[in-house]
Coordinates of C-alpha atoms and ligand atoms in Angstrom, one line a residue:
M50 CA 52.4 -55.5 -35.0
W51 CA 50.1 -58.5 -35.5
W52 CA 52.2 -60.9 -33.3
K53 CA 52.0 -58.4 -30.5
L54 CA 48.2 -58.6 -30.5
A55 CA 48.0 -62.3 -30.9
K56 CA 46.9 -63.2 -27.4
K57 CA 43.2 -62.9 -26.4
L58 CA 42.3 -61.5 -23.0
F59 CA 38.8 -62.0 -21.5
I60 CA 37.9 -60.2 -18.3
K61 CA 34.6 -60.9 -16.6
T62 CA 33.7 -58.1 -14.1
Y63 CA 31.5 -58.6 -11.1
G64 CA 30.2 -55.9 -8.7
C65 CA 30.7 -52.2 -8.6
Q66 CA 31.9 -49.6 -11.0
M67 CA 35.3 -49.6 -9.3
N68 CA 35.7 -53.1 -10.6
V69 CA 34.7 -52.0 -14.1
Y70 CA 37.4 -49.3 -13.9
D71 CA 40.0 -51.8 -12.6
S72 CA 39.2 -54.2 -15.4
T73 CA 40.0 -51.6 -18.0
R74 CA 43.2 -50.8 -16.2
M75 CA 44.2 -54.5 -16.1
S76 CA 43.8 -54.5 -19.9
D77 CA 46.0 -51.5 -20.1
V78 CA 48.7 -53.2 -18.1
L79 CA 48.6 -56.4 -20.1
A80 CA 48.5 -54.7 -23.6
P81 CA 52.3 -54.3 -23.8
L82 CA 52.5 -58.1 -23.2
G83 CA 50.5 -58.7 -26.4
Y84 CA 47.1 -59.3 -24.8
A85 CA 44.1 -57.7 -26.6
P86 CA 40.7 -57.7 -25.0
T87 CA 38.0 -59.9 -26.4
D88 CA 34.3 -60.1 -25.4
Q89 CA 34.0 -63.9 -25.5
P90 CA 35.8 -66.4 -23.3
D91 CA 36.1 -69.1 -26.0
G92 CA 39.6 -69.6 -27.1
A93 CA 41.0 -66.9 -24.7
D94 CA 44.7 -67.1 -23.7
M95 CA 43.9 -65.5 -20.4
I96 CA 40.7 -65.2 -18.4
I97 CA 40.4 -62.9 -15.4
L98 CA 37.4 -63.0 -13.1
N99 CA 37.4 -59.6 -11.4
T100 CA 35.4 -60.4 -8.4
C101 CA 33.1 -58.8 -5.8
H102 CA 32.9 -60.0 -2.1
I103 CA 30.3 -57.6 -0.9
R104 CA 27.6 -60.2 -0.4
E105 CA 27.7 -64.0 -0.1
K106 CA 25.9 -64.6 -3.4
A107 CA 28.5 -62.5 -5.3
S108 CA 31.4 -64.7 -4.2
E109 CA 29.5 -68.0 -4.7
K110 CA 28.9 -67.0 -8.4
V111 CA 32.7 -66.9 -8.8
F112 CA 33.2 -70.5 -7.7
S113 CA 30.4 -71.7 -10.1
E114 CA 32.0 -69.8 -12.9
L115 CA 35.4 -71.3 -12.2
G116 CA 33.8 -74.8 -12.6
R117 CA 32.5 -73.9 -16.1
L118 CA 35.9 -72.4 -17.1
K119 CA 37.8 -75.5 -16.0
Q120 CA 36.2 -77.4 -18.9
M121 CA 37.2 -74.6 -21.3
K122 CA 40.8 -74.6 -20.1
L123 CA 41.0 -78.4 -20.6
E124 CA 39.6 -78.1 -24.1
K125 CA 42.3 -75.4 -24.9
A126 CA 45.0 -77.7 -23.5
A127 CA 43.7 -80.6 -25.6
D128 CA 44.1 -78.4 -28.7
G129 CA 47.7 -77.8 -27.6
G130 CA 47.0 -74.3 -26.2
R131 CA 47.5 -72.7 -22.8
M132 CA 45.0 -70.6 -20.9
I133 CA 45.9 -68.7 -17.8
L134 CA 43.0 -68.6 -15.5
A135 CA 43.2 -65.8 -12.9
V136 CA 41.0 -64.5 -10.1
A137 CA 41.3 -60.8 -9.1
G138 CA 39.3 -58.3 -7.0
C139 CA 37.9 -58.6 -3.5
V140 CA 37.1 -62.3 -3.4
A141 CA 40.8 -62.9 -4.4
Q142 CA 41.8 -60.6 -1.6
A143 CA 39.6 -62.2 1.0
E144 CA 39.8 -65.9 0.0
G145 CA 43.1 -66.2 -1.9
D146 CA 44.3 -69.5 -0.4
E147 CA 40.9 -70.9 -0.4
I148 CA 40.5 -70.3 -4.1
L149 CA 43.7 -72.1 -4.9
R150 CA 42.6 -75.0 -2.7
R151 CA 39.0 -75.3 -3.9
A152 CA 39.8 -74.5 -7.6
P153 CA 43.2 -75.9 -8.5
Q154 CA 42.5 -75.0 -12.2
V155 CA 43.2 -71.4 -11.1
D156 CA 46.8 -70.3 -12.1
L157 CA 46.9 -66.8 -10.5
V158 CA 45.2 -64.9 -7.7
F159 CA 45.8 -61.2 -7.2
G160 CA 44.1 -58.5 -5.2
P161 CA 42.8 -55.0 -6.1
Q162 CA 46.0 -53.3 -5.0
T163 CA 48.5 -55.5 -7.0
Y164 CA 47.3 -55.5 -10.6
H165 CA 50.0 -53.1 -11.7
R166 CA 52.3 -56.1 -11.1
L167 CA 50.6 -58.2 -13.7
P168 CA 53.5 -58.5 -16.1
E169 CA 55.7 -60.0 -13.4
L170 CA 52.8 -62.1 -12.1
V171 CA 52.0 -63.5 -15.6
S172 CA 55.7 -64.4 -16.2
R173 CA 55.8 -66.1 -12.7
T174 CA 52.6 -68.0 -13.6
L175 CA 54.0 -69.2 -16.9
R176 CA 57.2 -70.5 -15.1
A177 CA 55.1 -72.0 -12.3
E178 CA 53.1 -74.3 -14.5
G179 CA 52.1 -77.5 -12.6
S180 CA 53.6 -76.3 -9.4
G181 CA 50.6 -74.6 -7.8
G182 CA 49.1 -71.2 -8.4
V183 CA 50.7 -67.8 -7.9
L184 CA 49.2 -65.6 -5.2
D185 CA 49.7 -61.9 -4.7
I186 CA 47.3 -60.3 -2.2
D187 CA 49.7 -57.7 -0.7
F188 CA 48.8 -54.2 0.3
P189 CA 52.0 -52.8 -1.2
L190 CA 53.5 -49.6 0.1
E191 CA 53.7 -48.2 -3.4
S192 CA 50.4 -47.0 -5.0
K193 CA 49.4 -48.9 -8.0
F194 CA 48.4 -45.6 -9.7
D195 CA 52.0 -44.6 -9.8
S196 CA 52.9 -47.7 -11.8
L197 CA 50.0 -48.0 -14.2
P198 CA 50.6 -47.2 -17.8
E199 CA 48.6 -44.5 -19.6
E200 CA 45.2 -45.8 -20.7
S201 CA 45.0 -47.7 -23.9
V202 CA 41.5 -49.0 -23.6
I203 CA 39.0 -46.4 -25.0
Q204 CA 36.1 -46.2 -22.5
G205 CA 33.7 -44.3 -24.7
A206 CA 31.4 -41.3 -24.2
S207 CA 30.9 -42.0 -20.5
A208 CA 34.0 -43.0 -18.6
F209 CA 35.0 -44.0 -15.1
L210 CA 38.0 -42.5 -13.3
S211 CA 39.1 -43.9 -9.9
I212 CA 40.2 -41.0 -7.6
Q213 CA 40.0 -42.6 -4.2
E214 CA 40.3 -46.2 -2.8
G215 CA 39.7 -48.1 0.3
C216 CA 37.8 -47.0 3.4
D217 CA 38.4 -46.1 7.0
K218 CA 34.8 -46.0 8.1
F219 CA 34.4 -49.7 9.2
C220 CA 30.6 -50.0 8.9
T221 CA 30.0 -53.2 10.8
F222 CA 28.4 -55.1 7.8
C223 CA 31.0 -54.2 5.2
V224 CA 34.1 -56.0 3.9
V225 CA 35.5 -53.1 1.9
P226 CA 38.0 -51.8 4.6
Y227 CA 39.4 -55.4 4.7
T228 CA 39.5 -56.1 1.0
R229 CA 40.4 -52.7 -0.4
G230 CA 42.5 -51.5 2.6
A231 CA 42.9 -48.0 4.1
E232 CA 41.6 -44.8 2.5
F233 CA 43.9 -43.4 -0.2
S234 CA 43.3 -40.3 -2.5
R235 CA 45.2 -39.7 -5.7
P236 CA 46.8 -36.3 -6.3
A237 CA 44.5 -33.8 -8.1
A238 CA 47.0 -33.2 -10.9
D239 CA 47.2 -36.9 -11.7
I240 CA 43.4 -37.1 -11.8
R241 CA 43.2 -34.1 -14.1
A242 CA 45.8 -35.6 -16.5
E243 CA 43.8 -38.8 -16.7
A244 CA 40.6 -36.9 -17.2
R245 CA 42.1 -34.9 -20.0
R246 CA 43.2 -38.1 -21.7
L247 CA 39.8 -39.6 -21.3
V248 CA 38.2 -36.5 -22.9
A249 CA 40.8 -36.7 -25.8
G250 CA 39.7 -40.3 -26.3
G251 CA 36.0 -39.2 -26.7
A252 CA 34.7 -39.1 -23.1
R253 CA 32.0 -36.4 -22.6
E254 CA 31.1 -37.5 -19.1
I255 CA 33.3 -38.7 -16.3
T256 CA 32.2 -40.5 -13.2
L257 CA 34.7 -40.2 -10.4
L258 CA 34.9 -43.4 -8.4
G259 CA 35.8 -44.3 -4.9
Q260 CA 34.5 -46.7 -2.2
N261 CA 33.9 -43.6 -0.2
V262 CA 34.5 -41.0 -2.9
N263 CA 33.5 -37.9 -1.0
A264 CA 36.1 -38.7 1.7
Y265 CA 38.5 -37.6 -1.1
H266 CA 41.4 -35.5 0.3
G267 CA 44.0 -35.4 -2.3
E268 CA 47.2 -33.4 -2.8
A269 CA 46.4 -30.1 -4.4
P270 CA 48.3 -29.3 -7.6
S271 CA 51.3 -27.0 -7.1
G272 CA 50.9 -23.5 -8.4
V273 CA 47.1 -23.5 -8.6
H274 CA 45.5 -20.6 -6.8
A275 CA 41.8 -20.2 -6.5
P276 CA 41.3 -17.2 -4.1
T277 CA 37.6 -17.3 -4.4
L278 CA 37.3 -20.9 -3.4
P279 CA 38.0 -22.2 0.1
A280 CA 40.3 -25.2 0.1
A281 CA 38.9 -28.2 2.0
G282 CA 40.8 -29.5 4.9
S283 CA 44.4 -28.6 5.6
K284 CA 46.6 -26.4 3.3
G285 CA 47.6 -28.2 0.2
V286 CA 44.8 -30.8 0.4
W287 CA 41.7 -30.6 -1.7
G288 CA 38.3 -32.1 -0.9
L289 CA 36.0 -33.5 -3.6
G290 CA 34.1 -30.2 -4.1
R291 CA 37.3 -28.4 -5.1
L292 CA 38.4 -31.2 -7.3
L293 CA 35.1 -31.2 -9.2
R294 CA 35.6 -27.5 -9.9
Y295 CA 39.1 -28.1 -11.1
L296 CA 38.0 -30.9 -13.5
A297 CA 35.0 -28.8 -14.7
E298 CA 37.5 -26.5 -16.3
I299 CA 38.5 -29.2 -18.8
E300 CA 37.3 -28.2 -22.2
G301 CA 35.2 -30.8 -24.0
L302 CA 34.2 -32.4 -20.7
E303 CA 30.4 -31.9 -20.4
R304 CA 29.3 -33.9 -17.4
L305 CA 30.7 -34.9 -14.0
R306 CA 29.3 -37.4 -11.6
Y307 CA 30.7 -39.2 -8.5
T308 CA 30.0 -42.3 -6.6
T309 CA 29.7 -43.7 -3.9
S310 CA 29.3 -41.2 -1.2
H311 CA 28.9 -41.4 2.6
P312 CA 26.5 -38.9 4.2
R313 CA 29.1 -37.9 6.8
D314 CA 31.4 -36.6 4.1
M315 CA 28.9 -34.3 2.3
D316 CA 30.7 -31.1 3.3
D317 CA 29.7 -27.5 2.6
E318 CA 31.9 -27.1 -0.4
L319 CA 30.6 -30.3 -2.1
I320 CA 27.0 -29.3 -1.5
A321 CA 27.7 -25.8 -2.9
V322 CA 29.1 -27.3 -6.1
H323 CA 25.8 -29.0 -6.8
G324 CA 24.2 -25.5 -6.8
D325 CA 26.6 -23.6 -9.1
E326 CA 28.7 -25.9 -11.2
P327 CA 26.6 -26.8 -14.3
K328 CA 28.8 -29.7 -15.3
V329 CA 28.0 -31.5 -12.0
M330 CA 24.9 -33.4 -12.9
P331 CA 21.8 -33.1 -10.7
Y332 CA 22.0 -36.7 -9.4
L333 CA 23.5 -38.1 -6.2
H334 CA 23.8 -41.6 -5.0
L335 CA 23.9 -41.1 -1.2
P336 CA 23.4 -44.4 0.6
V337 CA 21.6 -44.3 4.0
Q338 CA 21.2 -48.1 4.5
S339 CA 18.5 -47.8 7.2
G340 CA 16.0 -45.2 8.6
A341 CA 16.2 -46.4 12.2
D342 CA 18.7 -44.7 14.5
R343 CA 19.4 -47.8 16.6
I344 CA 20.3 -49.8 13.4
L345 CA 22.4 -46.9 12.0
E346 CA 24.3 -46.9 15.3
S347 CA 24.8 -50.7 15.3
M348 CA 26.0 -50.4 11.7
N349 CA 28.5 -47.8 12.9
R350 CA 27.3 -45.3 10.2
R351 CA 28.0 -42.3 12.6
H352 CA 24.9 -40.3 11.6
T353 CA 21.2 -40.4 12.4
A354 CA 18.2 -40.6 10.1
D355 CA 17.5 -36.9 10.8
D356 CA 21.1 -36.0 10.0
Y357 CA 20.5 -37.6 6.6
R358 CA 17.2 -35.7 6.1
R359 CA 19.1 -32.4 6.9
I360 CA 21.8 -33.2 4.4
V361 CA 19.1 -33.8 1.7
D362 CA 17.4 -30.5 2.7
R363 CA 20.7 -28.7 2.2
L364 CA 21.3 -30.3 -1.2
R365 CA 17.8 -29.5 -2.3
S366 CA 18.1 -25.9 -1.1
V367 CA 21.0 -25.4 -3.7
S368 CA 19.7 -27.8 -6.3
P369 CA 15.9 -28.2 -5.9
D370 CA 15.5 -30.8 -8.7
I371 CA 18.4 -33.1 -7.7
A372 CA 17.6 -36.8 -8.2
L373 CA 18.5 -38.9 -5.2
S374 CA 19.5 -42.5 -5.0
S375 CA 20.4 -44.7 -2.1
D376 CA 21.4 -48.2 -0.9
F377 CA 19.4 -50.0 1.7
I378 CA 20.1 -53.1 3.8
V379 CA 17.1 -54.9 5.2
G380 CA 17.3 -57.5 7.9
F381 CA 20.4 -56.2 9.6
P382 CA 20.9 -58.1 12.8
G383 CA 18.5 -56.9 15.5
E384 CA 16.3 -55.1 13.0
R385 CA 12.7 -55.1 14.4
D386 CA 9.4 -54.4 12.6
E387 CA 9.4 -50.9 14.0
D388 CA 13.0 -50.2 12.8
F389 CA 12.0 -51.3 9.3
A390 CA 8.9 -49.0 9.5
E391 CA 11.4 -46.2 10.2
T392 CA 13.2 -47.1 6.9
L393 CA 9.9 -46.9 5.0
R394 CA 9.1 -43.6 6.7
L395 CA 12.5 -42.2 5.6
V396 CA 12.0 -43.4 2.0
T397 CA 8.6 -41.7 2.0
D398 CA 10.0 -38.5 3.3
I399 CA 12.9 -38.3 0.9
G400 CA 11.3 -39.6 -2.3
Y401 CA 14.0 -41.4 -4.3
A402 CA 14.5 -41.3 -8.1
Q403 CA 16.1 -44.8 -7.9
A404 CA 17.7 -47.0 -5.3
Y405 CA 19.3 -50.4 -4.6
S406 CA 18.2 -52.6 -1.8
F407 CA 19.7 -55.8 -0.4
K408 CA 19.1 -58.4 2.2
Y409 CA 21.7 -58.3 4.9
S410 CA 24.4 -60.9 4.1
P411 CA 26.7 -61.9 6.9
R412 CA 30.3 -61.4 5.8
P413 CA 33.0 -63.5 7.5
G414 CA 35.3 -61.3 9.8
T415 CA 32.9 -58.3 10.0
P416 CA 31.5 -57.4 13.4
A417 CA 27.8 -57.6 12.4
A418 CA 28.3 -61.3 11.4
A419 CA 29.0 -62.1 15.0
I420 CA 25.8 -60.4 16.3
E421 CA 23.5 -63.1 17.7
L422 CA 20.2 -61.6 16.7
Q423 CA 20.3 -62.5 13.0
V424 CA 17.0 -61.9 11.2
E425 CA 15.2 -64.9 9.7
E426 CA 15.5 -65.3 5.9
A427 CA 11.7 -65.2 5.4
V428 CA 11.4 -61.9 7.3
K429 CA 14.3 -60.4 5.2
S430 CA 12.5 -61.5 2.0
D431 CA 9.2 -59.9 3.1
R432 CA 10.9 -56.6 4.1
L433 CA 12.9 -56.5 0.9
E434 CA 9.7 -57.0 -1.2
T435 CA 7.9 -54.2 0.7
L436 CA 10.8 -51.8 0.4
Q437 CA 11.3 -52.6 -3.3
N438 CA 7.6 -52.0 -4.0
L439 CA 7.8 -48.6 -2.4
L440 CA 11.1 -47.7 -4.2
G441 CA 9.8 -49.0 -7.5
A442 CA 6.7 -46.9 -7.2
Q443 CA 8.8 -43.8 -6.4
Q444 CA 11.1 -44.5 -9.4
L445 CA 8.2 -44.9 -11.8
A446 CA 6.6 -41.7 -10.4
F447 CA 9.8 -39.8 -10.9
N448 CA 10.2 -41.1 -14.4
Q449 CA 6.6 -40.1 -15.2
T450 CA 7.4 -36.5 -14.3
S451 CA 9.8 -36.6 -17.3
V452 CA 7.1 -37.3 -19.9
G453 CA 6.6 -34.3 -22.1
Q454 CA 9.9 -32.7 -21.0
I455 CA 12.8 -32.2 -23.3
L456 CA 15.9 -33.5 -21.7
P457 CA 19.6 -33.4 -22.7
V458 CA 20.7 -37.0 -23.2
L459 CA 24.2 -38.2 -23.7
L460 CA 23.9 -41.0 -26.2
E461 CA 26.3 -43.8 -25.1
K462 CA 25.7 -47.0 -27.0
A463 CA 23.5 -48.9 -29.4
G464 CA 20.2 -50.2 -27.9
R465 CA 19.2 -53.8 -28.2
H466 CA 17.2 -53.2 -31.4
A467 CA 18.6 -51.1 -34.2
P468 CA 18.2 -48.2 -34.9
Q469 CA 17.7 -47.7 -31.1
L470 CA 20.4 -45.8 -29.2
S471 CA 20.6 -45.5 -25.4
G472 CA 21.9 -42.8 -23.1
R473 CA 21.4 -41.0 -19.8
S474 CA 19.5 -38.0 -18.8
P475 CA 21.1 -35.6 -16.3
F476 CA 19.1 -37.4 -13.6
M477 CA 20.8 -40.7 -14.5
Q478 CA 17.7 -42.2 -16.2
S479 CA 18.3 -44.6 -19.0
V480 CA 16.8 -43.1 -22.2
F481 CA 16.1 -44.9 -25.4
V482 CA 15.7 -43.2 -28.8
E483 CA 15.7 -44.1 -32.4
A484 CA 18.5 -42.2 -33.9
N485 CA 21.4 -42.2 -36.4
P486 CA 24.5 -43.9 -34.8
R487 CA 26.6 -40.9 -35.8
L488 CA 24.9 -39.2 -32.8
L489 CA 26.7 -41.6 -30.4
G490 CA 28.8 -39.7 -28.0
E491 CA 26.7 -36.5 -28.4
V492 CA 24.4 -34.8 -26.0
V493 CA 21.1 -34.4 -27.8
A494 CA 17.8 -32.9 -26.9
V495 CA 15.2 -35.7 -26.4
R496 CA 11.5 -35.2 -26.0
I497 CA 10.4 -37.9 -23.5
G498 CA 7.3 -39.8 -24.7
K499 CA 7.0 -42.7 -22.4
A500 CA 8.1 -43.6 -18.9
Y501 CA 8.7 -47.1 -17.7
A502 CA 9.8 -48.5 -14.3
R503 CA 13.5 -48.3 -15.1
S504 CA 13.8 -46.3 -18.3
L505 CA 12.4 -43.6 -20.6
E506 CA 11.7 -43.5 -24.3
G507 CA 11.7 -40.4 -26.5
T508 CA 12.5 -38.8 -29.8
V509 CA 15.4 -36.6 -30.7
V510 CA 14.3 -33.0 -31.1
T511 CA 15.8 -30.7 -33.6
G512 CA 15.1 -27.1 -33.4
S513 CA 12.6 -26.8 -30.5
Y514 CA 12.9 -26.7 -26.8
S515 CA 9.7 -26.2 -24.9
G516 CA 11.1 -26.0 -21.4
L517 CA 10.8 -28.0 -18.3
P518 CA 8.3 -28.1 -15.4
A519 CA 9.4 -25.8 -12.5
A520 CA 10.9 -28.6 -10.5
A521 CA 13.3 -29.5 -13.2
E522 CA 13.8 -26.0 -14.5
S523 CA 17.2 -25.0 -13.0
A524 CA 18.9 -28.3 -13.8
G525 CA 17.2 -28.3 -17.2
K526 CA 18.5 -24.8 -18.0
R527 CA 22.0 -25.7 -16.8
A528 CA 21.9 -29.1 -18.5
M529 CA 20.4 -27.8 -21.8
S530 CA 23.4 -25.6 -22.3
Q531 CA 25.4 -28.7 -23.0
V532 CA 23.2 -30.0 -25.9
S533 CA 25.4 -30.5 -29.0
G534 CA 25.4 -27.6 -31.3
G535 CA 24.6 -25.0 -28.6
P536 CA 21.3 -24.0 -27.1
V537 CA 18.2 -25.4 -28.9
M538 CA 16.0 -22.6 -30.5
G539 CA 12.4 -22.2 -29.6
T540 CA 10.3 -21.4 -26.6
A541 CA 13.0 -21.6 -24.0
V542 CA 12.4 -21.5 -20.3
Ligands
SAM830 N1 30.6 -46.7 0.6 C1 29.3 -46.9 0.4 C2 28.5 -46.4 1.6 O1 29.0 -46.0 2.6 O2 27.3 -46.5 1.6 C3 28.9 -48.3 0.1 C4 29.7 -49.1 -0.8 S1 29.3 -50.8 -0.7 C5 30.5 -51.4 -1.7 C6 27.8 -50.9 -1.7 C7 26.6 -51.4 -0.9 O3 26.6 -52.7 -0.7 C8 26.4 -50.8 0.5 O4 25.9 -49.5 0.4 C9 25.4 -51.7 1.1 O5 24.1 -51.3 0.9 C10 25.7 -53.0 0.4 N2 26.3 -53.9 1.3 C11 27.6 -53.9 1.8 N3 27.8 -54.9 2.7 C12 26.6 -55.6 2.7 C13 26.2 -56.8 3.4 N4 27.1 -57.4 4.2 N5 25.0 -57.3 3.2 C14 24.1 -56.6 2.3 N6 24.5 -55.5 1.7 C15 25.7 -55.0 1.8
SF4_831 FE1 31.8 -50.1 3.4 FE2 30.9 -47.7 2.6 FE3 30.9 -48.3 5.2 FE4 33.2 -47.9 3.9 S1 31.6 -46.4 4.2 S2 32.8 -49.5 5.4 S3 32.7 -48.8 1.9 S4 29.7 -49.3 3.6

């Protein structure tokens, strides 16, 4: 009904994929109230900034955006309209009162665990006009997942699904345990039901999300027996490896990924899944943060650099071609030149397909922020540049090994210039091709012609498949079985 869709909702998402997922779920919650998503803030009836607090820069961006939106809100009011301006996510959780004090144009502040209450919060906001903003940054006893409606926003060929939230690890640099709260895993049956709906809505690939996703320990579905598979942890509780096998049974679902993982939680079953479940893609984001044991200890990471090397060895023993990615922090308090050299050594030993690296950013309330030996900004910048040069060279080298290969690519969206489409290889590389838009949402065979620092370019191949170099062979074989229309004919590996 047209009047039900009359209100425009604009959500700006900062930070991680969990925030992207949360934003789609906020849209789902607001749909019954008549809010329909729009991709422009102009004229919106409600604007939500779904924020990230992980580094200082991320939260400062929010305050400057709020300054810009104040003008837009005033213009809407001058036209006789009303805009609700809301701040959600981890900045909201950490700085709720401060936001309402510094930015009185904000009507509503709510945290990552309370967005299922949006209908009530919106109605309180409308009633509270002029009497200060509404704040809800509780950690409710009830799980929001039990109250969220079924998804109404179509995510497309590649979809996110949140399976785990919060974190109990308390790395000394990190705000997540404070902003997202204690670790919580959703029951496996609920996850499978959501995955099925995503597939029915066109998803071919699902990325399972969690702040510490491989710490997943969810309730097993009742009545499911899998005598050949050991159950992780205690009876009735499944680990991530078992959950991946369960989801891999869903017909029409071609690819599974998960992020972000902690090295300590790479258990045997999860490692085994990388070797024998073709739907689990040969790519893993496994942050190590530093290569120096004394820094890892000061970070409270609870593993050494050699523990990490051993985990990678085990992964490569079951999946030799697996592409690895990591996060790094440079300039953690007390980091000396020789510690940084250890990080470079680890990067050289491992050989990453891609990675993210950041300067350490002190976060209020975290233990590392109180360490006296903070590293100078100029030293952090130098180290970051050195590390990024090394990681960039590794990424380019990895991408260059793809040239001449035929890779299965899930085409996800239109590229910047028509008729270009973009998608992902099994190894998470961005791939651009010129192709008919009707191929969107399909896994197609692409011959890679060019490699760049952050992407690949290729052409869609019909009717031939020349095989992959030995290193990529097993994943290629597994992955090619998912190309639309069945195996591609020709000189197969
Ligand atoms: N759970 C993941 C793990 O254990 O590695 C990390 C999730 S965290 C949301 C994403 C990344 O942000 C971290 O891996 C870390 O590299 C970076 N990060 C977190 N806190 C930071 C800080 N205070 N300064 C700089 N980078 C930080
Ligand atoms: Fe933060 Fe990840 Fe450490 Fe948890 S495991 S505290 S999310 S860095």
